[in-house]
Short mmCIF file of C-alpha atoms and ligand atoms in Angstrom, two decimals:
data_model
loop_
_atom_site.label_atom_id
_atom_site.label_comp_id
_atom_site.label_asym_id
_atom_site.label_seq_id
_atom_site.Cartn_x
_atom_site.Cartn_y
_atom_site.Cartn_z
CA MET A 1 116.34 108.67 52.41
CA THR A 2 115.25 105.50 50.76
CA GLN A 3 112.07 104.31 52.37
CA PHE A 4 113.86 102.36 55.07
CA THR A 5 117.16 104.01 55.89
CA LEU A 6 118.23 107.45 57.08
CA ASN A 7 121.03 109.36 55.39
CA ASP A 8 124.03 110.75 57.29
CA ASP A 9 122.45 114.21 57.68
CA GLN A 10 119.29 112.72 59.15
CA ILE A 11 121.25 110.60 61.58
CA ALA A 12 123.18 113.72 62.64
CA ILE A 13 119.94 115.72 63.11
CA ARG A 14 118.38 112.94 65.17
CA ASP A 15 121.50 112.54 67.31
CA MET A 16 121.69 116.30 67.93
CA ALA A 17 118.07 116.32 69.15
CA ARG A 18 118.65 113.20 71.25
CA ASP A 19 121.69 114.76 72.93
CA PHE A 20 119.67 117.89 73.66
CA ALA A 21 116.84 115.80 75.11
CA ALA A 22 119.18 113.73 77.28
CA ARG A 23 121.07 116.78 78.55
CA GLU A 24 118.44 119.52 78.82
CA LEU A 25 115.05 117.79 79.12
CA ALA A 26 115.21 114.31 80.68
CA PRO A 27 116.97 115.26 83.94
CA HIS A 28 114.28 117.85 84.75
CA ALA A 29 111.13 116.35 83.23
CA VAL A 30 109.63 114.84 86.40
CA ARG A 31 110.20 118.05 88.38
CA TRP A 32 108.75 120.27 85.64
CA ASP A 33 105.66 118.06 85.60
CA GLU A 34 105.31 118.26 89.38
CA GLU A 35 105.90 122.02 89.55
CA LYS A 36 103.92 122.73 86.37
CA HIS A 37 106.92 124.62 85.07
CA PHE A 38 107.05 125.71 81.42
CA PRO A 39 110.82 125.76 80.68
CA VAL A 40 110.88 128.69 78.26
CA ASP A 41 114.64 129.22 78.64
CA VAL A 42 115.36 125.63 77.57
CA ILE A 43 112.85 125.90 74.72
CA ARG A 44 114.68 128.99 73.45
CA GLU A 45 117.90 126.96 73.44
CA ALA A 46 116.18 124.50 71.11
CA GLY A 47 115.43 127.50 68.88
CA GLY A 48 119.13 128.30 68.83
CA LEU A 49 119.75 124.80 67.46
CA GLY A 50 117.35 125.32 64.54
CA MET A 51 114.33 123.57 66.07
CA GLY A 52 111.98 126.60 65.99
CA GLY A 53 111.26 126.59 62.25
CA ILE A 54 112.27 123.11 61.22
CA TYR A 55 110.35 122.97 57.94
CA VAL A 56 110.26 126.72 57.37
CA ARG A 57 112.13 128.34 54.49
CA GLU A 58 115.68 129.48 55.13
CA ASP A 59 115.38 133.05 53.73
CA VAL A 60 113.52 134.06 56.91
CA GLY A 61 115.61 132.05 59.33
CA GLY A 62 113.96 128.64 59.07
CA SER A 63 115.93 125.41 58.90
CA GLY A 64 114.52 124.32 55.51
CA MET A 65 114.32 120.69 56.56
CA THR A 66 111.76 118.03 55.63
CA ARG A 67 108.74 116.62 57.49
CA LEU A 68 110.68 113.43 57.94
CA ASP A 69 113.52 115.38 59.56
CA ALA A 70 110.92 116.98 61.83
CA ALA A 71 109.55 113.55 62.79
CA LEU A 72 113.06 112.45 63.75
CA ILE A 73 113.55 115.58 65.84
CA PHE A 74 110.23 115.34 67.70
CA GLU A 75 110.68 111.65 68.45
CA ALA A 76 114.16 112.41 69.81
CA LEU A 77 113.00 115.39 71.89
CA ALA A 78 110.11 113.39 73.35
CA THR A 79 112.50 110.78 74.73
CA GLY A 80 113.42 113.57 77.19
CA CYS A 81 109.97 115.09 77.80
CA PRO A 82 106.89 114.52 75.61
CA SER A 83 105.18 117.63 76.97
CA VAL A 84 107.98 120.05 76.03
CA ALA A 85 108.55 118.28 72.70
CA ALA A 86 104.85 118.59 71.90
CA TYR A 87 104.80 122.31 72.66
CA ILE A 88 107.79 122.82 70.33
CA SER A 89 105.86 120.85 67.70
CA ILE A 90 102.84 123.17 68.00
CA HIS A 91 105.12 126.21 67.75
CA ASN A 92 106.57 124.73 64.54
CA MET A 93 103.10 124.10 63.12
CA ALA A 94 101.99 127.70 63.72
CA THR A 95 105.27 129.12 62.40
CA TRP A 96 105.00 127.03 59.23
CA MET A 97 101.44 128.32 58.64
CA ILE A 98 102.79 131.89 58.55
CA ASP A 99 105.65 130.85 56.27
CA ARG A 100 103.38 128.93 53.89
CA PHE A 101 100.36 131.23 53.75
CA GLY A 102 101.78 134.63 54.76
CA ASP A 103 102.95 137.21 52.22
CA ASP A 104 106.56 138.32 52.05
CA GLU A 105 106.03 141.21 54.46
CA GLN A 106 104.37 138.94 57.04
CA ARG A 107 107.04 136.29 56.67
CA ARG A 108 109.81 138.84 57.24
CA ARG A 109 107.97 140.49 60.12
CA PHE A 110 107.07 137.40 62.13
CA ILE A 111 109.25 134.43 61.24
CA PRO A 112 112.85 135.34 62.10
CA LYS A 113 112.00 135.68 65.80
CA LEU A 114 109.74 132.61 65.73
CA ALA A 115 112.36 130.46 64.02
CA ALA A 116 114.88 131.49 66.66
CA MET A 117 112.21 130.92 69.34
CA GLU A 118 112.80 134.39 70.69
CA HIS A 119 109.05 134.51 70.12
CA LEU A 120 106.80 131.54 70.81
CA ALA A 121 103.63 130.71 68.90
CA SER A 122 100.25 129.15 69.68
CA TYR A 123 97.64 127.61 67.37
CA CYS A 124 94.08 128.69 68.13
CA LEU A 125 91.32 126.67 66.48
CA THR A 126 89.27 124.96 69.22
CA GLU A 127 86.41 126.79 70.95
CA PRO A 128 84.22 125.82 73.90
CA GLY A 129 81.43 124.87 71.47
CA ALA A 130 83.57 123.70 68.55
CA GLY A 131 86.19 120.97 69.05
CA SER A 132 86.00 118.05 66.64
CA ASP A 133 83.51 120.07 64.60
CA ALA A 134 86.00 122.90 64.24
CA ALA A 135 84.27 124.39 61.20
CA ALA A 136 81.40 125.36 63.55
CA LEU A 137 83.61 127.95 65.26
CA LYS A 138 81.90 131.19 66.24
CA THR A 139 84.70 133.66 67.03
CA ARG A 140 83.92 136.53 64.67
CA ALA A 141 86.03 139.16 62.95
CA VAL A 142 84.33 142.24 61.50
CA ARG A 143 86.22 144.53 59.15
CA ASP A 144 86.60 148.13 60.35
CA GLY A 145 88.80 150.17 58.00
CA ASP A 146 92.38 148.90 58.16
CA HIS A 147 91.53 146.60 61.05
CA TYR A 148 89.32 143.69 61.99
CA VAL A 149 87.54 143.64 65.34
CA ILE A 150 87.61 140.11 66.77
CA ASP A 151 85.30 138.74 69.49
CA GLY A 152 85.22 135.19 70.81
CA VAL A 153 86.89 132.57 72.99
CA LYS A 154 89.41 129.91 72.03
CA GLN A 155 89.58 126.87 74.30
CA PHE A 156 92.51 124.61 75.37
CA ILE A 157 95.25 126.70 73.77
CA SER A 158 98.73 125.29 74.34
CA GLY A 159 101.28 127.90 75.37
CA ALA A 160 98.61 130.58 75.83
CA GLY A 161 99.59 133.43 78.10
CA THR A 162 103.29 132.83 77.42
CA SER A 163 103.32 132.75 73.63
CA ASP A 164 103.97 135.99 71.76
CA ILE A 165 102.12 135.08 68.57
CA TYR A 166 98.62 133.55 68.22
CA VAL A 167 97.57 132.09 64.89
CA VAL A 168 93.79 132.34 65.24
CA MET A 169 91.02 130.93 63.07
CA VAL A 170 87.92 133.19 63.07
CA ARG A 171 84.71 133.65 61.14
CA THR A 172 84.65 136.47 58.62
CA GLY A 173 81.86 135.11 56.44
CA GLU A 174 79.09 132.55 56.19
CA ALA A 175 78.61 129.45 58.38
CA GLY A 176 80.85 126.44 57.70
CA PRO A 177 84.47 126.07 56.59
CA GLY A 178 84.22 128.58 53.72
CA GLY A 179 83.54 131.50 56.09
CA ILE A 180 86.74 131.15 58.13
CA SER A 181 89.90 133.30 57.92
CA THR A 182 93.23 133.13 59.76
CA PHE A 183 94.86 136.01 61.62
CA VAL A 184 98.14 136.51 63.43
CA VAL A 185 97.32 138.15 66.76
CA GLU A 186 100.23 139.60 68.71
CA LYS A 187 100.39 139.19 72.47
CA ASP A 188 100.08 142.85 73.40
CA THR A 189 97.04 143.53 71.23
CA PRO A 190 94.43 145.38 73.34
CA GLY A 191 91.41 143.12 73.94
CA LEU A 192 93.48 139.91 74.07
CA SER A 193 93.50 138.12 77.43
CA PHE A 194 93.93 134.63 78.82
CA GLY A 195 92.04 132.27 81.12
CA ALA A 196 93.48 130.39 84.08
CA ASN A 197 96.08 127.68 83.49
CA GLU A 198 93.96 124.50 83.26
CA LYS A 199 94.62 121.70 85.76
CA LYS A 200 95.42 118.67 83.63
CA MET A 201 96.16 114.94 83.80
CA GLY A 202 99.47 115.42 81.95
CA TRP A 203 101.30 117.89 79.69
CA ASN A 204 102.02 119.84 82.88
CA ALA A 205 105.29 121.29 81.57
CA GLN A 206 103.30 123.61 79.31
CA PRO A 207 100.31 125.85 80.03
CA THR A 208 96.84 125.35 78.53
CA ARG A 209 94.51 128.36 78.75
CA GLN A 210 91.57 129.99 77.07
CA VAL A 211 92.44 132.79 74.67
CA ILE A 212 89.84 135.51 75.05
CA LEU A 213 89.33 138.09 72.31
CA GLU A 214 87.12 141.03 73.30
CA ASN A 215 86.79 143.91 70.89
CA CYS A 216 90.31 142.95 69.84
CA ARG A 217 91.49 145.20 66.99
CA VAL A 218 93.87 143.35 64.69
CA PRO A 219 95.43 145.03 61.64
CA ALA A 220 94.08 143.73 58.33
CA ALA A 221 97.76 143.34 57.42
CA ASN A 222 97.84 140.41 59.90
CA ARG A 223 95.36 138.29 57.90
CA LEU A 224 97.04 135.25 56.35
CA GLY A 225 95.92 134.87 52.75
CA ASP A 226 92.46 135.79 51.52
CA GLU A 227 89.28 135.83 53.55
CA GLY A 228 87.64 132.41 53.51
CA ILE A 229 90.73 130.21 53.26
CA GLY A 230 91.33 130.00 57.02
CA PHE A 231 89.96 126.49 57.44
CA LYS A 232 92.19 125.25 54.65
CA ILE A 233 95.17 126.87 56.39
CA ALA A 234 94.21 125.29 59.72
CA MET A 235 93.88 121.82 58.19
CA ALA A 236 97.13 122.14 56.22
CA GLY A 237 98.91 122.96 59.46
CA LEU A 238 97.39 119.91 61.11
CA ASP A 239 98.66 117.41 58.51
CA GLY A 240 102.20 118.09 59.68
CA GLY A 241 101.08 118.68 63.28
CA ARG A 242 99.64 115.18 63.38
CA LEU A 243 102.92 113.66 62.25
CA ASN A 244 104.75 115.69 64.88
CA ILE A 245 102.45 114.68 67.72
CA GLY A 246 102.64 111.06 66.54
CA ALA A 247 106.44 111.34 66.63
CA CYS A 248 106.21 112.68 70.19
CA SER A 249 104.26 109.54 71.13
CA LEU A 250 106.96 107.35 69.58
CA GLY A 251 109.64 109.15 71.60
CA GLY A 252 107.71 108.79 74.85
CA ALA A 253 107.12 105.09 74.14
CA GLU A 254 110.77 104.56 73.31
CA ALA A 255 111.84 106.12 76.61
CA ALA A 256 109.32 103.94 78.48
CA LEU A 257 110.60 100.82 76.73
CA ASP A 258 114.24 101.70 77.52
CA LYS A 259 113.37 102.31 81.17
CA SER A 260 111.60 98.94 81.28
CA LEU A 261 114.60 97.08 79.84
CA ALA A 262 116.94 98.62 82.40
CA TYR A 263 114.52 98.05 85.28
CA MET A 264 113.79 94.43 84.39
CA ARG A 265 117.46 93.50 84.35
CA GLU A 266 117.80 94.78 87.92
CA ARG A 267 114.52 93.75 89.49
CA LYS A 268 114.35 90.23 90.92
CA ALA A 269 111.30 88.05 91.61
CA PHE A 270 111.16 84.36 92.36
CA GLY A 271 114.99 84.33 92.39
CA ARG A 272 115.37 85.59 88.81
CA SER A 273 115.59 88.88 86.98
CA LEU A 274 112.26 90.00 85.52
CA SER A 275 113.96 90.01 82.13
CA ASP A 276 114.46 86.23 82.41
CA PHE A 277 110.72 85.48 82.37
CA GLN A 278 109.70 84.54 78.87
CA ALA A 279 106.18 85.91 79.29
CA LEU A 280 107.68 89.33 80.02
CA GLN A 281 110.23 88.98 77.20
CA PHE A 282 107.29 88.43 74.85
CA THR A 283 105.70 91.61 76.17
CA LEU A 284 108.94 93.48 75.44
CA ALA A 285 109.12 91.93 71.98
CA ASP A 286 105.58 93.06 71.22
CA MET A 287 106.29 96.57 72.50
CA ALA A 288 109.40 96.87 70.31
CA THR A 289 107.58 95.46 67.29
CA GLU A 290 104.60 97.80 67.66
CA LEU A 291 106.92 100.77 68.11
CA GLU A 292 108.91 99.90 64.98
CA ALA A 293 105.73 99.37 62.95
CA ALA A 294 104.28 102.72 64.03
CA ARG A 295 107.57 104.51 63.34
CA THR A 296 107.93 102.97 59.90
CA PHE A 297 104.40 104.02 59.00
CA LEU A 298 104.88 107.54 60.35
CA TRP A 299 108.01 107.95 58.21
CA ARG A 300 105.99 106.78 55.19
CA ALA A 301 103.35 109.45 55.88
CA ALA A 302 106.04 112.11 56.41
CA ALA A 303 107.65 111.18 53.09
CA ALA A 304 104.22 111.48 51.44
CA LEU A 305 103.70 114.97 52.88
CA ASP A 306 107.19 115.98 51.72
CA ALA A 307 106.35 114.69 48.24
CA ARG A 308 102.97 116.55 48.27
CA ASP A 309 101.31 113.24 47.59
CA PRO A 310 97.53 113.74 47.20
CA GLU A 311 97.10 110.88 49.71
CA ALA A 312 99.13 112.73 52.35
CA THR A 313 96.19 113.96 54.50
CA ARG A 314 94.80 110.43 54.76
CA LEU A 315 98.23 108.94 55.50
CA CYS A 316 98.93 111.60 58.16
CA ALA A 317 95.60 110.80 59.83
CA MET A 318 96.41 107.07 59.77
CA ALA A 319 99.90 107.70 61.13
CA LYS A 320 98.62 109.95 63.92
CA ARG A 321 96.17 107.33 65.09
CA ILE A 322 98.61 104.42 64.92
CA ALA A 323 101.52 106.29 66.54
CA THR A 324 99.48 107.83 69.35
CA ASP A 325 97.46 104.66 70.13
CA ARG A 326 100.50 102.37 70.00
CA GLY A 327 102.63 104.91 71.87
CA PHE A 328 100.12 105.10 74.72
CA ASP A 329 99.72 101.31 74.87
CA ILE A 330 103.50 100.79 75.01
CA ALA A 331 103.94 103.35 77.78
CA ASN A 332 101.07 101.80 79.74
CA GLN A 333 102.59 98.35 79.28
CA ALA A 334 105.92 99.72 80.54
CA LEU A 335 104.13 100.94 83.67
CA GLN A 336 102.77 97.42 84.21
CA LEU A 337 106.26 95.93 83.84
CA HIS A 338 107.48 98.24 86.62
CA GLY A 339 104.85 96.87 89.01
CA GLY A 340 104.00 99.23 91.86
CA TYR A 341 107.09 101.33 91.18
CA GLY A 342 105.69 102.28 87.79
CA TYR A 343 102.88 104.01 89.63
CA LEU A 344 105.30 106.18 91.61
CA ALA A 345 106.25 109.57 90.19
CA ASP A 346 110.01 109.17 90.79
CA TYR A 347 110.36 106.46 88.15
CA GLY A 348 109.13 108.79 85.41
CA ILE A 349 106.89 106.16 83.81
CA GLU A 350 103.48 107.32 85.01
CA LYS A 351 104.33 110.81 83.72
CA ILE A 352 104.95 109.43 80.24
CA VAL A 353 101.61 107.58 80.36
CA ARG A 354 99.81 110.77 81.44
CA ASP A 355 101.58 112.88 78.81
CA LEU A 356 100.89 110.46 75.96
CA ARG A 357 97.21 110.07 76.80
CA VAL A 358 96.29 113.49 75.43
CA HIS A 359 97.93 112.77 72.07
CA GLN A 360 94.95 110.50 71.36
CA ILE A 361 92.66 113.50 71.87
CA LEU A 362 94.25 116.60 70.37
CA GLU A 363 95.17 117.71 66.86
CA GLY A 364 91.97 115.87 65.94
CA THR A 365 90.82 113.00 68.16
CA ASN A 366 91.58 109.48 67.01
CA GLU A 367 87.89 109.09 66.17
CA ILE A 368 88.25 112.06 63.82
CA MET A 369 91.33 110.37 62.31
CA ARG A 370 89.10 107.37 61.57
CA LEU A 371 86.50 109.74 60.10
CA ILE A 372 89.09 111.20 57.70
CA VAL A 373 90.22 107.73 56.61
CA ALA A 374 86.67 106.40 56.36
CA ARG A 375 85.56 109.35 54.22
CA SER A 376 88.38 108.66 51.82
CA LEU A 377 87.23 105.05 51.60
CA VAL A 378 83.45 105.30 51.45
CA GLY A 379 82.74 108.97 50.75
CA ARG A 380 81.22 111.80 52.72
CA GLY A 381 77.58 110.76 52.54
CA SER A 382 77.90 107.65 54.68
CA GLY A 383 77.31 108.45 58.32
CA ASN A 384 78.48 111.26 60.58
C1 FAD B 401 95.89 119.59 76.80
C2 FAD B 401 95.21 120.03 75.53
C3 FAD B 401 95.86 120.92 74.67
C4 FAD B 401 95.22 121.37 73.52
N1 FAD B 401 95.86 122.29 72.71
C5 FAD B 401 95.17 122.87 71.69
C6 FAD B 401 95.75 123.96 70.96
O1 FAD B 401 96.90 124.36 71.20
N2 FAD B 401 95.00 124.55 69.99
C7 FAD B 401 93.74 124.13 69.69
O2 FAD B 401 93.12 124.71 68.80
N3 FAD B 401 93.17 123.10 70.37
C8 FAD B 401 93.85 122.46 71.36
N4 FAD B 401 93.28 121.42 72.07
C9 FAD B 401 91.90 121.03 71.76
C10 FAD B 401 91.76 119.65 71.12
O3 FAD B 401 92.20 119.72 69.79
C11 FAD B 401 90.29 119.24 71.27
O4 FAD B 401 90.08 118.92 72.63
C12 FAD B 401 89.91 118.08 70.37
O5 FAD B 401 89.91 118.49 69.02
C13 FAD B 401 88.54 117.50 70.71
O6 FAD B 401 87.56 118.48 70.82
P1 FAD B 401 86.60 118.50 72.11
O7 FAD B 401 87.47 118.44 73.30
O8 FAD B 401 85.68 119.65 71.97
O9 FAD B 401 85.83 117.13 72.05
P2 FAD B 401 84.46 116.84 71.23
O10 FAD B 401 84.59 117.34 69.85
O11 FAD B 401 83.31 117.33 72.04
O12 FAD B 401 84.46 115.24 71.21
C14 FAD B 401 84.01 114.44 72.30
C15 FAD B 401 84.12 112.98 71.88
O13 FAD B 401 83.26 112.73 70.76
C16 FAD B 401 83.99 112.20 69.67
N5 FAD B 401 83.42 112.69 68.41
C17 FAD B 401 83.08 113.96 68.09
N6 FAD B 401 82.58 114.02 66.86
C18 FAD B 401 82.60 112.75 66.37
C19 FAD B 401 82.20 112.15 65.14
N7 FAD B 401 81.71 112.88 64.13
N8 FAD B 401 82.35 110.80 65.00
C20 FAD B 401 82.88 110.05 66.00
N9 FAD B 401 83.27 110.58 67.18
C21 FAD B 401 83.14 111.91 67.37
C22 FAD B 401 85.40 112.69 69.88
O14 FAD B 401 86.35 111.88 69.22
C23 FAD B 401 85.52 112.59 71.40
O15 FAD B 401 85.81 111.28 71.77
C24 FAD B 401 93.92 120.91 73.19
C25 FAD B 401 93.30 119.99 74.05
C26 FAD B 401 93.91 119.56 75.21
C27 FAD B 401 93.19 118.58 76.11
#
C-alpha cells in the first residue's frame, strides 16, 4: 500500500473478513453475549479461512500476511462481534510468538494446528499481583533435568480452560524483566488447572479465567528461546497485539456508527427524522472524523511494525490508545443517539459499548500506553 490506499489484495482480504463477520458473527453476537457462549466452532471456521496465523510464516501453515493486513481483518471481524474478534487477535499474538521465537522443531510441532485453529492459544502474562507492572511477576519455573517445574497463578487469561496452548511468562532467574522466560504449556499437562469463568461487564463471548500452575512439569523443549528473554518475547507480542485490539475497537465503533445512521433515518421526533437535526448531524460528522483519524494512525503504526521501524513500539502504543479511546467514545455516542433504545440489549449498541470498554484496560492500560510514549519523550528517570 501507499500510506493512504489499500491494494487489491488488501481490499479482498478485508471484504472476505467483512463477509465472514456479517454472515457468521453479527447475527449471533447479542445472543452469545447473553448466554456467555464462546463460539469455538465459528472461530475454527475463521482458521479455515487463514485467520489463525495471519502474520505467521507460510512454511508452517501461516498466512504470511502483514500487520496492516491483520489490522484490516480485525477491524472487519469486530464489525460482527468485538469479543470474538479480540479473542482471535489474542490467539494470533500467541501463535506469532511461537513462530518468531520458537526453534524449527517447536514451530513444526505447534503452529500448523494453531494456524488452522484446530488448536486455540492463550497469552499468559498477568498475575494477581502483577498487571501493569508485569515484570514483577512471581510464577516460578525451576529446572529439573529435562523439565521445568512451574508454580504460580496467571490472572484474567482470555480463552483459558478452552485453549489448547498456553504461552506463559515465568520467572527462571533474578527479579525484574531479565529473569523471565517464556514456555509453551499444553492443556493436558499435569498440574495445569483453571479458575472459574469470571463474570464480566463485556467480552462475554469468550471466557476469562485464572490459569493455575501447581507443580506443573513442562519439558525444557517447550521453552521459547533462551532463559531470560521472556519479557522481550512478551513485549514483542504486545506491539502487534495492541494494533489488533485497536483495530477491534475501530470495527466496533464502525458498527455502532452504521447502526446509528440507519436508526436516525427511521426514528422521528418533533415531526422530523433524527438525521435531519443539524446538532445530531454534527455528532455523526465528529464520530466519522474521529474514526477515520484513528484508523489512519493505526495503519501508520502497522506499516511501521511491518517495516521494523525502531519507532514501532512507541507508534503501536500511541495507536492503541487513540483507537481504543476513540472507539469507546464513538460507541458511547452511538448509544446516546439511540436514546433509551440504545440502552436495551436487543439493539446491540450497549453490547458494543461494554465490549469496547475493556480495550482501554488490557494489552497494557491506556495509562501504560502514555507511560511508553512519555518515556520515549523525556526518558526513564522522570516519574513513575
Ligand atoms: C477481560 C480481560 C481479559 C484479559 N486478558 C488477558 C490475557 O489474555 N492475558 C493476560 O496476560 N492478561 C489479560 N488481561 C489482564 C490485563 O492486561 C490487565 O488487567 C492490565 O494489564 C492491567 O493490570 P491490572 O488489572 O493488574 O491493573 P493495575 O496494574 O493494578 O492498574 C490499576 C490502575 O492503575 C494504573 N496504573 C498502574 N501503574 C501505573 C503507572 N505506573 N502510571 C500510571 N498509571 C498506572 C492502571 O493504568 C490502572 O488504571 C485481561 C484483563 C481483562 C479485564
